[in-house]
Short mmCIF file of C-alpha atoms in Angstrom, two decimals:
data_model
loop_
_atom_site.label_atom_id
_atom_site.label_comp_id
_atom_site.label_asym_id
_atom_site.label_seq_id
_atom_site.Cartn_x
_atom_site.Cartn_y
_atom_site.Cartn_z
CA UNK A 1 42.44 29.92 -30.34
CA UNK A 2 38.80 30.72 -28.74
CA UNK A 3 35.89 31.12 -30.94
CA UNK A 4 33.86 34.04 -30.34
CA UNK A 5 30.82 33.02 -31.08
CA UNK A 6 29.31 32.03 -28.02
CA UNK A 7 27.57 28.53 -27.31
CA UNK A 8 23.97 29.12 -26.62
CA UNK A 9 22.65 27.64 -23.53
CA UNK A 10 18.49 26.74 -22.70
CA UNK A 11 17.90 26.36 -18.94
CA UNK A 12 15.13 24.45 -18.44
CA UNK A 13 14.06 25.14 -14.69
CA UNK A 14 15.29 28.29 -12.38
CA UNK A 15 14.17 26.51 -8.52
CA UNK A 16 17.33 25.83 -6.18
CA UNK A 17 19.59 24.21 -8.57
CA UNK A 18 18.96 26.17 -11.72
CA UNK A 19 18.88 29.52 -10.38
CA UNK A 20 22.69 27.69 -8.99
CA UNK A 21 23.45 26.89 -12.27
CA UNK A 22 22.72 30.13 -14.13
CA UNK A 23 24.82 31.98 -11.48
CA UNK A 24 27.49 29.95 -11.81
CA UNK A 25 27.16 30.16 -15.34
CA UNK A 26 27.59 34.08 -14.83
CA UNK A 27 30.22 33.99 -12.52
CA UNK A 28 32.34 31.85 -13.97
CA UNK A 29 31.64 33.32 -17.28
CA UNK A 30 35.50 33.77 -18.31
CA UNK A 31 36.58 30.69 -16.26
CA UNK A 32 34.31 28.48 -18.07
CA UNK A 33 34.78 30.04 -21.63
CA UNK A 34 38.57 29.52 -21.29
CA UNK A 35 37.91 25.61 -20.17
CA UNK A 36 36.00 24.96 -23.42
CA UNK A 37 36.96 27.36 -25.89
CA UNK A 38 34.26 29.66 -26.41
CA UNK A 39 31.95 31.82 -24.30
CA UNK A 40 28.82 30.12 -22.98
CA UNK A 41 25.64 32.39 -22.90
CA UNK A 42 21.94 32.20 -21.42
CA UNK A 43 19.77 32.03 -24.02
CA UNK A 44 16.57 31.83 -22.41
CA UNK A 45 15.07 29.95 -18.92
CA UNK A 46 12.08 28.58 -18.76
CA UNK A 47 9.84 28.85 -15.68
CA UNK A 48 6.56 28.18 -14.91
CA UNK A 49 6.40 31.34 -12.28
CA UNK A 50 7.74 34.23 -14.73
CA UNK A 51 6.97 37.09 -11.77
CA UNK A 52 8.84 35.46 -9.38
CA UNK A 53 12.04 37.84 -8.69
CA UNK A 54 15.36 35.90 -10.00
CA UNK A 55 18.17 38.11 -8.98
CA UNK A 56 21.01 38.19 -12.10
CA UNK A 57 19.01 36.69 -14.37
CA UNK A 58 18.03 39.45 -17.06
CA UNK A 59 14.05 39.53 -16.62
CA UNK A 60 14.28 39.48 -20.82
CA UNK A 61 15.32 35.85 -21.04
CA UNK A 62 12.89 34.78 -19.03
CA UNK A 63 9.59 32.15 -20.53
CA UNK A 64 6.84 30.59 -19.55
CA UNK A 65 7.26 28.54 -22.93
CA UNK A 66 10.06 25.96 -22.59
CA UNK A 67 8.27 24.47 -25.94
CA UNK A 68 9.27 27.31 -28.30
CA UNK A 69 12.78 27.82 -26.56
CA UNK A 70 14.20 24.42 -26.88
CA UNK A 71 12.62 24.48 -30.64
CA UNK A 72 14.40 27.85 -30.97
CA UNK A 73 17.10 26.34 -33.35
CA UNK A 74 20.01 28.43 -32.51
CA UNK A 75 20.09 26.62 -28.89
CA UNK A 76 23.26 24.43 -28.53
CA UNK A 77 22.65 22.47 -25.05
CA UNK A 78 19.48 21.86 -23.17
CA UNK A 79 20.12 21.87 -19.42
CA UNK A 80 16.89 20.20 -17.76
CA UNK A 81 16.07 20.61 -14.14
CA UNK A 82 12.93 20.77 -13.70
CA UNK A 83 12.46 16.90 -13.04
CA UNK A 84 9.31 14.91 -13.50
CA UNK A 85 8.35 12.78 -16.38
CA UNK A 86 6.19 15.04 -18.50
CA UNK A 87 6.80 17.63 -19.75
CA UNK A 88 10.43 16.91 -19.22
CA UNK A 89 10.60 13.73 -21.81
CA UNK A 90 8.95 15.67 -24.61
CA UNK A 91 11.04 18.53 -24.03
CA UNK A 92 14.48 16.61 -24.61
CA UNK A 93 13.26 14.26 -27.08
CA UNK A 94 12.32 17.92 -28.82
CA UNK A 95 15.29 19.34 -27.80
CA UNK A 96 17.38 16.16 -29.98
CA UNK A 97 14.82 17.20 -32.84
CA UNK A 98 15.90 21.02 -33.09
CA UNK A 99 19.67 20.03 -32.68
CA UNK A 100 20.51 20.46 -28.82
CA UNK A 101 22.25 18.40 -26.65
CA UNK A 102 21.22 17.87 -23.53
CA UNK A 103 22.09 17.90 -19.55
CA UNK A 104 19.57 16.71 -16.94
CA UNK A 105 19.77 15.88 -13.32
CA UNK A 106 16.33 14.15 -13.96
CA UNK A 107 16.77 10.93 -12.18
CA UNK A 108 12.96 9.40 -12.05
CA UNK A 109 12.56 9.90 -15.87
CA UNK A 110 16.32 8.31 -16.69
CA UNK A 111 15.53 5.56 -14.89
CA UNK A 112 11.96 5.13 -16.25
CA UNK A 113 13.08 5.94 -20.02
CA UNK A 114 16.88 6.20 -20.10
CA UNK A 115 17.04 3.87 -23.46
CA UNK A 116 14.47 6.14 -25.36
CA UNK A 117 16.11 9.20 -24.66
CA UNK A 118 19.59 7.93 -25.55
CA UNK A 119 18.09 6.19 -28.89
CA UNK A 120 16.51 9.58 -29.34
CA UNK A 121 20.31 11.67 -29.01
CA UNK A 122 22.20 8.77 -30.59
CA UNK A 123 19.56 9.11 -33.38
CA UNK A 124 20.00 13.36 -34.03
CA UNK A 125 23.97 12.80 -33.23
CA UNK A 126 23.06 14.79 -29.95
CA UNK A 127 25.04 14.28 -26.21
CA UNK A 128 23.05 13.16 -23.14
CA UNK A 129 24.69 13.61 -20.27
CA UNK A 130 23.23 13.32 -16.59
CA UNK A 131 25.90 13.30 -13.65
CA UNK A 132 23.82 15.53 -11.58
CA UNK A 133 21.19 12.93 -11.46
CA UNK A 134 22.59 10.70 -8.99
CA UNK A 135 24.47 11.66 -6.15
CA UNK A 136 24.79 15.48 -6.69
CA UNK A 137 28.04 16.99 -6.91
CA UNK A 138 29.82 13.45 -6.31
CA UNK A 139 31.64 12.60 -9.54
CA UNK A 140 30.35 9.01 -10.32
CA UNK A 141 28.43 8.38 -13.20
CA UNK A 142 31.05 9.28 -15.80
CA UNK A 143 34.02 7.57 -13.62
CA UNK A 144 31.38 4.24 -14.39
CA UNK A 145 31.08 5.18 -17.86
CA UNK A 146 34.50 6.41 -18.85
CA UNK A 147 37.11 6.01 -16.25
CA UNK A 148 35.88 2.17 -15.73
CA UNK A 149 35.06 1.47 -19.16
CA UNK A 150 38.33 -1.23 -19.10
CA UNK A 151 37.43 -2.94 -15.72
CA UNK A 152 34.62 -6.03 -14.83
CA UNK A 153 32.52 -4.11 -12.22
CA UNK A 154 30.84 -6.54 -9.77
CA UNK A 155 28.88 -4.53 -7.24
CA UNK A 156 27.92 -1.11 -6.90
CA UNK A 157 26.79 -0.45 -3.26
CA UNK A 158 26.03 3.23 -1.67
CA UNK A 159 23.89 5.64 0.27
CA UNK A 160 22.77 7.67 -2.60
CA UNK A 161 19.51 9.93 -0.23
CA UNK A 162 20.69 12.59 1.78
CA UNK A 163 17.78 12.83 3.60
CA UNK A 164 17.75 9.31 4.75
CA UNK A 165 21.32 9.01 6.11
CA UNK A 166 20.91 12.00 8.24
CA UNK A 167 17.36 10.65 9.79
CA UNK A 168 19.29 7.08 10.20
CA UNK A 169 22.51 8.91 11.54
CA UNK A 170 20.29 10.53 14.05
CA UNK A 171 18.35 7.76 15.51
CA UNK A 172 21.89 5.85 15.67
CA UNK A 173 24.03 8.80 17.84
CA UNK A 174 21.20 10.07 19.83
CA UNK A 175 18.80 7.05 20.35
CA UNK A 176 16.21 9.44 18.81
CA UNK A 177 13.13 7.48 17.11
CA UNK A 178 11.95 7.30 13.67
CA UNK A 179 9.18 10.06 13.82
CA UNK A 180 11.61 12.77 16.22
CA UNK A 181 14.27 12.21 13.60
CA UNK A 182 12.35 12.69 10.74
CA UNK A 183 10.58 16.04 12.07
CA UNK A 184 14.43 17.41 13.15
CA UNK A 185 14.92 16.39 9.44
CA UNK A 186 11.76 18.42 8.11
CA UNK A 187 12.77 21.50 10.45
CA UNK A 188 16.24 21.84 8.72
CA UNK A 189 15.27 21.55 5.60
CA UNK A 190 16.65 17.92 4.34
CA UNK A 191 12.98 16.65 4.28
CA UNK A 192 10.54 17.52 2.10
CA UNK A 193 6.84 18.37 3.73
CA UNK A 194 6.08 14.93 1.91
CA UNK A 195 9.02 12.72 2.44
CA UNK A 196 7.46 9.36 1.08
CA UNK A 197 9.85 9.58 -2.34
CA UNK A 198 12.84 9.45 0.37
CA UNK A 199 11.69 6.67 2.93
CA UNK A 200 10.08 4.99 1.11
CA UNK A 201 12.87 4.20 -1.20
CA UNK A 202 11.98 5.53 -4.48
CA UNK A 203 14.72 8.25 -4.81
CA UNK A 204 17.21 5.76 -4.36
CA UNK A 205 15.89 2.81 -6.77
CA UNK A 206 15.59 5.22 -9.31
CA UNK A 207 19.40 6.14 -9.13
CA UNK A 208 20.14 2.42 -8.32
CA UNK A 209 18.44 1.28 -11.93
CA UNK A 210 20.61 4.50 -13.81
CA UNK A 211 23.86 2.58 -11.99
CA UNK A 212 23.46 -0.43 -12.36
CA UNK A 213 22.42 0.25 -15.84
CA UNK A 214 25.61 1.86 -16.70
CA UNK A 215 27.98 -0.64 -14.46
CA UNK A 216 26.86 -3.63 -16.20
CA UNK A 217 26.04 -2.58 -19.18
CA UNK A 218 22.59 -3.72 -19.05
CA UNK A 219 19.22 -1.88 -19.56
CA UNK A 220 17.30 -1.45 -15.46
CA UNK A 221 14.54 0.09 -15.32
CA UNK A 222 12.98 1.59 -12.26
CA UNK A 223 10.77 -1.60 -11.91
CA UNK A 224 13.31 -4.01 -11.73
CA UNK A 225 14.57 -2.34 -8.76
CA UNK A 226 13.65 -3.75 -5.50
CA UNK A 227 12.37 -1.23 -3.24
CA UNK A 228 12.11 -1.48 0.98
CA UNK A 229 11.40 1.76 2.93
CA UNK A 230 12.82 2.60 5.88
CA UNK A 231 9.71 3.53 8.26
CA UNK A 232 10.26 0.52 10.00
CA UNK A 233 13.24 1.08 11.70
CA UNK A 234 13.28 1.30 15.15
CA UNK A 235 15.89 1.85 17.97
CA UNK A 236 15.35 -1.64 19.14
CA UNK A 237 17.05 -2.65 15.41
CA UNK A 238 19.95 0.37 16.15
CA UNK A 239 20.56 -1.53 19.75
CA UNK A 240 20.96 -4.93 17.96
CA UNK A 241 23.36 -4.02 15.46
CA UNK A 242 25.22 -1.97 17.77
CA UNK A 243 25.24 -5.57 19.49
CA UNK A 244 26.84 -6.82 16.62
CA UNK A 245 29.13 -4.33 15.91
CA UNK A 246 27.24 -2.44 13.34
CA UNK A 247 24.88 0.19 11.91
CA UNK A 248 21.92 0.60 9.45
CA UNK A 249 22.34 2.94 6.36
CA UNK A 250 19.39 2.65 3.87
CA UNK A 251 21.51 1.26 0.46
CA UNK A 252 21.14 0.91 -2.76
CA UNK A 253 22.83 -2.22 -3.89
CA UNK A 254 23.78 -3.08 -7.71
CA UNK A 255 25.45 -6.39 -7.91
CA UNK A 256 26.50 -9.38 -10.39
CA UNK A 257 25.50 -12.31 -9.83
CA UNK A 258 28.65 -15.38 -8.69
CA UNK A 259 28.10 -16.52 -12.48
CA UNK A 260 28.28 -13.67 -14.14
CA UNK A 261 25.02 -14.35 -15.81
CA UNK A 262 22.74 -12.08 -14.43
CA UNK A 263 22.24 -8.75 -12.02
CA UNK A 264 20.35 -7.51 -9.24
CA UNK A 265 19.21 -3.76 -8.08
CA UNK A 266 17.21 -3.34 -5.02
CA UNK A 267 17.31 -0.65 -2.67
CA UNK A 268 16.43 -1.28 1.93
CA UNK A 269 17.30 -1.08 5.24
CA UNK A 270 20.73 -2.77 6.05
CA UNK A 271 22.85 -3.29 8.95
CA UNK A 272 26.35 -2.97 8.32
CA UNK A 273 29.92 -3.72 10.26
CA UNK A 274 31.02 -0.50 11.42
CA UNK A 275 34.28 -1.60 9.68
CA UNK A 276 32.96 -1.00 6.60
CA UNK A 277 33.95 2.82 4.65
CA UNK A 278 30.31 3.29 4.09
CA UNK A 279 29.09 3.03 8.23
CA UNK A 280 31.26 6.21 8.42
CA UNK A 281 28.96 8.49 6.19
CA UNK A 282 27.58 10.98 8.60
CA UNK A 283 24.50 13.18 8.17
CA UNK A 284 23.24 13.98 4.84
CA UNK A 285 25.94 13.02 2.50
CA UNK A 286 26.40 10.24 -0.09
CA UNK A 287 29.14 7.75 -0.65
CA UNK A 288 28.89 5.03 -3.35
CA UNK A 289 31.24 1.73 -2.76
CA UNK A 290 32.46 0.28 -6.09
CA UNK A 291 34.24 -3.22 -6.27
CA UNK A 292 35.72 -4.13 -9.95
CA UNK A 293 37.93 -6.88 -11.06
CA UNK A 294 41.28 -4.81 -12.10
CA UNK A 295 41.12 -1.51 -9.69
CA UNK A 296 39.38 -3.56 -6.36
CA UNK A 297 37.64 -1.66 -3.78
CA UNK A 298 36.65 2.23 -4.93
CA UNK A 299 34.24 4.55 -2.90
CA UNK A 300 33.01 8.04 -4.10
CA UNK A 301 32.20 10.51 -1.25
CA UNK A 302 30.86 13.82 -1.02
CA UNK A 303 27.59 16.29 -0.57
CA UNK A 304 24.58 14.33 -2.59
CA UNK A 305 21.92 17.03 -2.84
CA UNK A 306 21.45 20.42 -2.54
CA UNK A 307 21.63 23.81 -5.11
CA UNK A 308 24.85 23.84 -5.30
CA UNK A 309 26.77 20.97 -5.38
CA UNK A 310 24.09 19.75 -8.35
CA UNK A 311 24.37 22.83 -10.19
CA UNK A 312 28.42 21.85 -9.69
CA UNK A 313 27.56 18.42 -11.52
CA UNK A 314 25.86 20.31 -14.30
CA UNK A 315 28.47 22.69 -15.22
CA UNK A 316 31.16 19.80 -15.29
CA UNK A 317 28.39 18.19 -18.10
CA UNK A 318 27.58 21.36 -19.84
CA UNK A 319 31.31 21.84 -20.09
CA UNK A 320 32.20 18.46 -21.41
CA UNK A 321 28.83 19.17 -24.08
CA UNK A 322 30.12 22.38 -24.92
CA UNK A 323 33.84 20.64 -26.03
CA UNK A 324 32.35 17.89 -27.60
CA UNK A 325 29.86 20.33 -29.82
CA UNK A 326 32.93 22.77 -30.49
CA UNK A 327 35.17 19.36 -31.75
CA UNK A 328 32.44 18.01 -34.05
CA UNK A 329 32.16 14.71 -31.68
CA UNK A 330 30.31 13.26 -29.10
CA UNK A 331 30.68 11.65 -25.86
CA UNK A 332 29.44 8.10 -24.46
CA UNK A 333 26.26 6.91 -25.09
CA UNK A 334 24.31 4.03 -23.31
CA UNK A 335 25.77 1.02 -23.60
CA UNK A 336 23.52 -1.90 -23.13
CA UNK A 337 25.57 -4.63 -25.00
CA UNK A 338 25.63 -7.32 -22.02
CA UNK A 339 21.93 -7.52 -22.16
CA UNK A 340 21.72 -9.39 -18.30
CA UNK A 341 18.72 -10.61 -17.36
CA UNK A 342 17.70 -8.83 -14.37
CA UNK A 343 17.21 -11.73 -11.36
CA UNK A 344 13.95 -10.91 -8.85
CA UNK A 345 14.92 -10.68 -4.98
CA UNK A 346 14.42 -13.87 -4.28
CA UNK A 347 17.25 -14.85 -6.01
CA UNK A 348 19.81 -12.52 -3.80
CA UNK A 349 21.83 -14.50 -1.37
CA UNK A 350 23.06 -12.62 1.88
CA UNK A 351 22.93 -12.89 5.87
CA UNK A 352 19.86 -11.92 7.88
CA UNK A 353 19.11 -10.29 11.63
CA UNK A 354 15.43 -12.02 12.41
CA UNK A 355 14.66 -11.22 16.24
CA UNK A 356 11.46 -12.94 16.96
CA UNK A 357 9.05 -12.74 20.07
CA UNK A 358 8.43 -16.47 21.68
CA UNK A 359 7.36 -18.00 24.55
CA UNK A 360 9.90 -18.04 27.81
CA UNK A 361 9.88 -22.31 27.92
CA UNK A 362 12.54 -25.47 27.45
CA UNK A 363 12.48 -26.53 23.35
CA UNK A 364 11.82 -23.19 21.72
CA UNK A 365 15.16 -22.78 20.25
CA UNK A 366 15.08 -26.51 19.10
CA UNK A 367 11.92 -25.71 17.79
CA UNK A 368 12.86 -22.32 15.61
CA UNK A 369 16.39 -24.13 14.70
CA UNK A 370 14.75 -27.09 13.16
CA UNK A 371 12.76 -24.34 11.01
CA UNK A 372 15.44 -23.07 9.65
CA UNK A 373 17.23 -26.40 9.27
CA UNK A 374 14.18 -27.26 7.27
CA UNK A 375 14.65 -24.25 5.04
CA UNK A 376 17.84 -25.16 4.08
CA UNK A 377 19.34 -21.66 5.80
CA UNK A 378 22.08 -22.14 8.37
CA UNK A 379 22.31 -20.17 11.63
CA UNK A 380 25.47 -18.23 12.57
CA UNK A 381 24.68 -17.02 15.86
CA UNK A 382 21.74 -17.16 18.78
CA UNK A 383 21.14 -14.34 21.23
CA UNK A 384 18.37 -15.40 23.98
CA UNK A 385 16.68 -13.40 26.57
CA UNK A 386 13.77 -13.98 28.70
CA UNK A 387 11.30 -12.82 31.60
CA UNK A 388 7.79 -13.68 32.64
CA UNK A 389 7.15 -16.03 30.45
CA UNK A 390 7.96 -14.01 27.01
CA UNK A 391 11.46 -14.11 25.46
CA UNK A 392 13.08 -12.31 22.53
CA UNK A 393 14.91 -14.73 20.39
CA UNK A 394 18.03 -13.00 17.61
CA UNK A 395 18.92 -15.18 14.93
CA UNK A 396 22.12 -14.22 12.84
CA UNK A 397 22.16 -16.52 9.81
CA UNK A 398 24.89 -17.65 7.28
CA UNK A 399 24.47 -16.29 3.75
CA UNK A 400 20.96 -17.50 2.08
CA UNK A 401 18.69 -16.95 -0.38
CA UNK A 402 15.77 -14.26 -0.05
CA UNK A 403 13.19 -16.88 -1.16
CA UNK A 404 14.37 -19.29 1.41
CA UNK A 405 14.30 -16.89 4.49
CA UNK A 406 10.51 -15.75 3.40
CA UNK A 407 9.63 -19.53 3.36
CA UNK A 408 11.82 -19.66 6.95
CA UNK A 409 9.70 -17.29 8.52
CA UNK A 410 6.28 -18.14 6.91
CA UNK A 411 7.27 -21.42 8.59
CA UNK A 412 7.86 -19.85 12.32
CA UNK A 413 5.01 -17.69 11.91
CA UNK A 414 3.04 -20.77 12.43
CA UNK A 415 4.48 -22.17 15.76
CA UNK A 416 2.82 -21.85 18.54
CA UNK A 417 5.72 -20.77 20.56
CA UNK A 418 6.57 -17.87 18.26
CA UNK A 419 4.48 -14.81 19.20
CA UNK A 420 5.84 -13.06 16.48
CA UNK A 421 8.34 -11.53 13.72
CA UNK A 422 9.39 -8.71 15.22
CA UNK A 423 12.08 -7.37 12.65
CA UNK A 424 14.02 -8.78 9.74
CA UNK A 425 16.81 -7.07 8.59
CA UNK A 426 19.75 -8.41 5.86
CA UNK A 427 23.54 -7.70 6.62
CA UNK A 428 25.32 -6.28 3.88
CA UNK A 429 29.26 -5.29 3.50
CA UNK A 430 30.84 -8.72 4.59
#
């Protein structure tokens, strides 16, 4: 039997995804009120724009003060999209204190203070839940956290930024450089006018810490990700891993270490086989590669960003809120039992692309071998070409250490015969 009484709903937010998700929410009114057993209703948005037109939204629920709506009392679930850290963290921890649960696609402050804010629900008997806040509509975060909850997962490896597949994507099928991809990129609206939290890297290490986080049980933080941008790249780097049968996606890789005893989360540039599910991802979606002891090789693909496929996130976490609140119960909560220490880069072992710039002469290649010999990293392949003097030298190597490849190249840097490091660049998905 439904309950009449309807759930009341806060909407924290009202940009491109929450004006998605209150539509949806109106839309769907009957549709989602028969999924969870009672009618959801809009209590109140806060914005911080309140004459801004918001077509179906009644002007009456509109706020400028998200303070005295979550602290309403009467409000059953908190949806937060506004992002940020502040106000944002007060306003959920507040939210737990006036007995809401909460939904958030707020990915920066999850990864920055993801234990808090669960201590802080787990504390009022209060649901967070935050799908939307990695990977938009894609359906991972609860398949790691509920569907996986028997299995030993080992690695967690994706393209979790829209916006940086579809610049990478472009340089690779039209030769286009950096700059000229990025600007087609700005024009169509996948870039923001200041795309540093997407090149750069950020975006994805803080989703990378929430994953890794929940696939190995283990409390990341945003600054025990390893971060790389992807400014660098050039079509000289697509042309040599189209040489070796294989593109560059930026990734964000979570992984356990051989021994079990530890993890790693960093986020860069990477050339990968063109084998490999994830070389396939075109444009500006997202697909997340999962390898696990019992169920093997997994990958989650779909639209990562945008209004609606977020606000499509949300509503499958306000829905699973709402049934939880209506049963008395609650769902998952972080679970940080492992406790793995979290290894710095130089720990991570993989191969490397290093295409240096050295002198055209007889005993170069000795000369750069014995380097590496020295470094304890072994070469798999040698690609060679020179002209007037000056010659481009591509060394593949076998799996190695990052500390040992920085000492490597320190080491060549000083060698007369090496002009220079022209681009380093780790092979990942072998």
């Amino acid at each position: 039997m439904m309950r009449t009484r309807p759930l009341k709903v806060a909407l924290l937010g009202c940009g491109v995804v929450g004006s998605e998700v209150a539509r949806i929410m109106t839309t769907h009114a009957d549709d989602l009120a028969a999924r969870i057993g009672a009618p959801v209703e809009l209590a109140g948005v806060a914005v911080r724009r309140p004459s801004r037109v918001r077509e179906g939204i009644d002007p009456a629920l509109v706020t400028t003060d998200a303070t005295a709506l979550v602290k309403r009392g009467d409000i059953d679930v908190v949806v937060e999209v506004i992002g940020g850290i502040e106000p944002a963290r007060t306003l959920i921890t507040t939210a737990f204190e006036y007995g809401a649960s909460v939904v958030s696609a707020n990915k920066a402050l999850l990864a920055q203070d993801g234990a808090a804010l669960h201590a802080a629900a787990n504390e009022h008997g209060e649901d967070l839940y935050y799908e939307a806040a990695v990977a938009g509509a894609i359906p991972l975060i609860r398949p790691l956290r509920e569907s996986l909850a028997g299995d030993k997962i080992n690695r967690v490896m994706g393209i979790v930024n829209g916006t940086t597949n579809f610049i990478l994507d472009k340089m690779d099928s039209t030769g286009a450089g950096y700059q000229e991809a990025l600007d087609e990129a700005t024009a169509l609206g996948y870039a923001e006018a200041d795309p540093t939290a997407d090149v750069e890297g950020f975006d994805a290490a803080a989703k990378a810490a929430i994953l890794a986080g929940i696939a190995f049980h283990t409390r990341v933080r945003l600054d025990d990700v390893y971060r790389e941008g992807m400014a660098e790249v050039t079509a000289s780097d697509f042309a040599s891993a189209k040489a070796m049968g294989c593109t560059i996606k930026l990734l964000a890789i979570c992984e356990r270490a051989a021994d079990g005893g530890s993890v790693t989360a960093r986020v860069h540039p990477a050339m990968i086989p063109l084998t490999h599910p994830l070389a396939s991802v075109r444009g500006a979606y997202n697909a997340v590669f999962v390898e696990s002891d019992a169920s093997g090789q997994l990958m989650f693909y779909g639209p990562g960003a945008g209004g609606a496929p977020t606000a499509s996130a949300v509503l499958g976490d306000l829905v699973a809120v709402c049934r939880n609140r209506l049963s008395g119960a609650t769902g998952p909560g972080e679970s940080a039992y492992a406790a793995l220490p979290v290894s710095p880069m130089g720990d991570v072992v993989t191969r490397y692309h290093i295409s240096l710039d050295v002198a055209d002469k007889p005993g170069v290649l000795a000369q750069v071998a014995t380097v590496f010999a020295e470094h304890g990293v072994s070469i798999d392949t040698v690609r060679q070409q020179g002209k007037d003097g000056e010659a481009s030298l591509v060394v593949v190597t076998h799996r190695a250490s990052d500390a040992s490849l920085t000492g490597t190249v320190e080491a060549l840097r000083k060698l007369d015969t090496v002009r220079g490091v022209a681009s380093i660049m780790r092979v990942e998905g072998e």
